[in-house]
PDB file of C-alpha atoms in Angstrom:
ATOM      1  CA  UNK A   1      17.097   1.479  -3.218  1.00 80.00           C
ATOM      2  CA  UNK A   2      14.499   2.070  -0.723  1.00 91.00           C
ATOM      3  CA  UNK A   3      11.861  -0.595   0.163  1.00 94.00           C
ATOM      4  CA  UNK A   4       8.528  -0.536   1.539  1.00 95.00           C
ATOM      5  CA  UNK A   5       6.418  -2.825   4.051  1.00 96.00           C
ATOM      6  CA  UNK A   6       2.807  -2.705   4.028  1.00 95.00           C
ATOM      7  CA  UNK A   7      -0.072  -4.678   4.339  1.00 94.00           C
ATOM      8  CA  UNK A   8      -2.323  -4.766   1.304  1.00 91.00           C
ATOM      9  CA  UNK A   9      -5.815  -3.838   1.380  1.00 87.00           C
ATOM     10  CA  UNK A  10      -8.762  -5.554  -0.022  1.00 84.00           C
ATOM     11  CA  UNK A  11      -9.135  -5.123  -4.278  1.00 82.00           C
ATOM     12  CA  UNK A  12     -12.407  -3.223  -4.965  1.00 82.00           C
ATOM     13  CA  UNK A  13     -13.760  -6.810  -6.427  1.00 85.00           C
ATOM     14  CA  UNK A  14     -14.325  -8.792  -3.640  1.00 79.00           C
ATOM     15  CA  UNK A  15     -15.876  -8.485  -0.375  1.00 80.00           C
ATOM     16  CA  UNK A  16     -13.816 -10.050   1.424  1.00 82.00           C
ATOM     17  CA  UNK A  17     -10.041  -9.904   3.415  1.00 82.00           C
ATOM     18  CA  UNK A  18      -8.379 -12.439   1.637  1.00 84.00           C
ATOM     19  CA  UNK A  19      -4.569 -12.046   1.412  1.00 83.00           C
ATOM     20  CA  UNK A  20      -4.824  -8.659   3.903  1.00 87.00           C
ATOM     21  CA  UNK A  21      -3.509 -10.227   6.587  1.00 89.00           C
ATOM     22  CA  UNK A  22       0.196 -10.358   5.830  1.00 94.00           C
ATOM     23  CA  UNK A  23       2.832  -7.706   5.853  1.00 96.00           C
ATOM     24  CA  UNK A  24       4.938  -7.260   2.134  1.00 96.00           C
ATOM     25  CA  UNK A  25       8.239  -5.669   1.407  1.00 96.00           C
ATOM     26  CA  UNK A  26       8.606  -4.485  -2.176  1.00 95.00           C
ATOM     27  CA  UNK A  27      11.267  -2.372  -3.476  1.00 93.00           C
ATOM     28  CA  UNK A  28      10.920   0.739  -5.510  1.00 90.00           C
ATOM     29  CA  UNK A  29      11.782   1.326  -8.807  1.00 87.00           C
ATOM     30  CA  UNK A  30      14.796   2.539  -9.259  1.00 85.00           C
ATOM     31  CA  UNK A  31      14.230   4.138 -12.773  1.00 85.00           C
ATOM     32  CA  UNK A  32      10.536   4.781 -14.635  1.00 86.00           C
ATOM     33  CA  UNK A  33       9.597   1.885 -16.764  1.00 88.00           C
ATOM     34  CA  UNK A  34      10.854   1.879 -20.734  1.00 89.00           C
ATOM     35  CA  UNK A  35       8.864   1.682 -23.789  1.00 92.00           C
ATOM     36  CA  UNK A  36      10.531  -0.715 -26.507  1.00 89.00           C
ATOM     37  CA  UNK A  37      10.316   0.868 -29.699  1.00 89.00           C
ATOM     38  CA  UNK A  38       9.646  -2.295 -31.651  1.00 90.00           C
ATOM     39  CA  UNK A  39       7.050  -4.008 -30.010  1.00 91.00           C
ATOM     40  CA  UNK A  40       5.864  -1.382 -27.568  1.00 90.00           C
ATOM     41  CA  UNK A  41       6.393  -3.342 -24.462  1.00 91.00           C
ATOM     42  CA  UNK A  42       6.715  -1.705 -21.452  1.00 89.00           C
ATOM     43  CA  UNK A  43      10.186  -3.632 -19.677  1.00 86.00           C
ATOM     44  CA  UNK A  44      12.713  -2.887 -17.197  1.00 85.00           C
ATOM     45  CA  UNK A  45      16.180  -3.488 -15.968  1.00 83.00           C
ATOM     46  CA  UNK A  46      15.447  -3.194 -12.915  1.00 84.00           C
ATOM     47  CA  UNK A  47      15.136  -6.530 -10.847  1.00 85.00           C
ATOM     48  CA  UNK A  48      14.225  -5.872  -7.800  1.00 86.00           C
ATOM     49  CA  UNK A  49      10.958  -4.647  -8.839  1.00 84.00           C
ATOM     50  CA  UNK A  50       9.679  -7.995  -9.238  1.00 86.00           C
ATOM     51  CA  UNK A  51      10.307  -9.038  -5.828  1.00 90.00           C
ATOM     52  CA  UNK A  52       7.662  -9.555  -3.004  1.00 94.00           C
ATOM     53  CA  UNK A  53       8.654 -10.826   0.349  1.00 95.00           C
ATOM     54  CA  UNK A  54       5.649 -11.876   2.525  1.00 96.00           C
ATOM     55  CA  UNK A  55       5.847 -11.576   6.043  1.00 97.00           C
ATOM     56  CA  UNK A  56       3.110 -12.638   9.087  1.00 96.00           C
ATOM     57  CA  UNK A  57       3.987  -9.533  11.584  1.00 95.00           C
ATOM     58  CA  UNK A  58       5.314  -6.186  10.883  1.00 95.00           C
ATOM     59  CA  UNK A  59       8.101  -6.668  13.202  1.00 96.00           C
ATOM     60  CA  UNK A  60       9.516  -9.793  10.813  1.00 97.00           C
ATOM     61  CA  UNK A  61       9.423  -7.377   8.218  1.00 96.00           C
ATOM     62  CA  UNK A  62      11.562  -4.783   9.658  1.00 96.00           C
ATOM     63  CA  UNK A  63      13.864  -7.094  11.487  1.00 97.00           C
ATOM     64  CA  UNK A  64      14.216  -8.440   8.211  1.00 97.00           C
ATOM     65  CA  UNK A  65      14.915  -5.413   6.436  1.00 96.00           C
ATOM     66  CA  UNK A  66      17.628  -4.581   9.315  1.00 97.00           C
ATOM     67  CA  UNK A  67      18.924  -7.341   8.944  1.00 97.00           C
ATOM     68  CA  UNK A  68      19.862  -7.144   5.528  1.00 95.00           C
ATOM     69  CA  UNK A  69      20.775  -3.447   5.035  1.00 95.00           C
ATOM     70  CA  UNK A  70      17.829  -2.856   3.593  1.00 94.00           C
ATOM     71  CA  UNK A  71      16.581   0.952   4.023  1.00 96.00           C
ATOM     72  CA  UNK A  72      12.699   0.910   4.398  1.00 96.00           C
ATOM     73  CA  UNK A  73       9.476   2.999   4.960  1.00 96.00           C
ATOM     74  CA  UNK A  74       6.693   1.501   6.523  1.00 96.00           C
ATOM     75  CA  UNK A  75       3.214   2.681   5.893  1.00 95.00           C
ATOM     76  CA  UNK A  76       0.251   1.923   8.164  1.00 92.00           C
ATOM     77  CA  UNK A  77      -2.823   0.006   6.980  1.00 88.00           C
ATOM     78  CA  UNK A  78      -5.709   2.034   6.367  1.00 83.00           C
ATOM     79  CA  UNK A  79      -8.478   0.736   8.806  1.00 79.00           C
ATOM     80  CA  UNK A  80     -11.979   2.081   7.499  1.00 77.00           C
ATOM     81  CA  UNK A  81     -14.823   3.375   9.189  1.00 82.00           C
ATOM     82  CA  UNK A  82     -17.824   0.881   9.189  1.00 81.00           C
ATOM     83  CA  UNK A  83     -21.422   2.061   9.137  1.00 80.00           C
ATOM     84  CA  UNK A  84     -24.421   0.394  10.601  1.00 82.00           C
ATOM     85  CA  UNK A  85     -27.201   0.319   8.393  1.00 80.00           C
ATOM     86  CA  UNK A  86     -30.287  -1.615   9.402  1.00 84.00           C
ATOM     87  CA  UNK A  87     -32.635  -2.638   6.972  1.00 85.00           C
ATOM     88  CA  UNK A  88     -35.699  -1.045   8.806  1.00 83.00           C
ATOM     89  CA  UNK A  89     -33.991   2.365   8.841  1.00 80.00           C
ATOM     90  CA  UNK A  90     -35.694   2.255   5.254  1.00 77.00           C
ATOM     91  CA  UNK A  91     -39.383   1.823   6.670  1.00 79.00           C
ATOM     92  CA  UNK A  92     -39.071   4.674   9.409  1.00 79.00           C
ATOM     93  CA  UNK A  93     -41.671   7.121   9.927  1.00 78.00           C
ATOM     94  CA  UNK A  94     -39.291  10.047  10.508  1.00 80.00           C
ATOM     95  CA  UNK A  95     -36.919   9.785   7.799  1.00 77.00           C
ATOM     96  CA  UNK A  96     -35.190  12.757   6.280  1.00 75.00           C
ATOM     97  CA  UNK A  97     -36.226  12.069   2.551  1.00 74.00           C
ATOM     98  CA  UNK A  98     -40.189  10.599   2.062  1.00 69.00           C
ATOM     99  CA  UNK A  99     -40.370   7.018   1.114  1.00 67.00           C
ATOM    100  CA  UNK A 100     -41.612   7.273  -2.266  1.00 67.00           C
ATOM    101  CA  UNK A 101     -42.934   4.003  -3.424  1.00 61.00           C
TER     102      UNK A 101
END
C-alpha cells in the first residue's frame, strides 16, 4: 500500500491558511469503497484509510515513511499566482471596458 505526503491547501470556504502549514501522510485505498445492500452505507475494510499522520517539515514525513517501510509519493503544494488589484484601477480614465455607471 502506497502512501502519500502532502500539504493541504486552503478549502474554498475560508480565506484564510489555517491548517496549510503542515505536511500529511495518508494511505491509499487499497480497494474502492462498498455499498451495503441493507442500509446503503458506503464502508470499508480497509483501515488504513482512516489514518492521517501530521508532520511540521516534509523531511519528517519522508524520514518517517523510510523509516517504517512505508513506500510513498510526495506531491508538491500548489503555490498560486496572486494578482494586484487596486481599488482605483476601477476609476481610470484609460480603461479597456467604459465605466458605465
Amino acid at each position: 500500500m502506497i502512501a502519500r505526503i502532502y500539504r493541504p491547501t486552503k478549502t474554498a470556504m475560508q480565506s484564510g491558511t489555517a491548517k496549510t502549514k503542515r505536511w500529511l501522510l495518508e494511505f491509499e485505498p487499497e480497494k474502492p469503497r462498498e455499498v451495503e445492500p441493507l442500509m446503503g452505507w458506503t464502508s470499508s475494510s480497509d483501515m488504513r484509510q482512516q489514518l492521517k499522520l501530521s508532520f511540521d517539515s516534509r523531511e519528517e514525513a519522508e524520514a518517517y515513511a523510510r523509516r517504517n517501510g512505508i513506500p510513498y509519493r510526495v506531491e508538491q503544494p500548489f503555490a498560486p499566482k496572486r494578482r494586484i488589484i487596486s481599488y482605483s484601477d476601477n476609476f481610470k480614465f484609460n480603461r479597456v471596458t467604459p465605466w458605465t455607471h
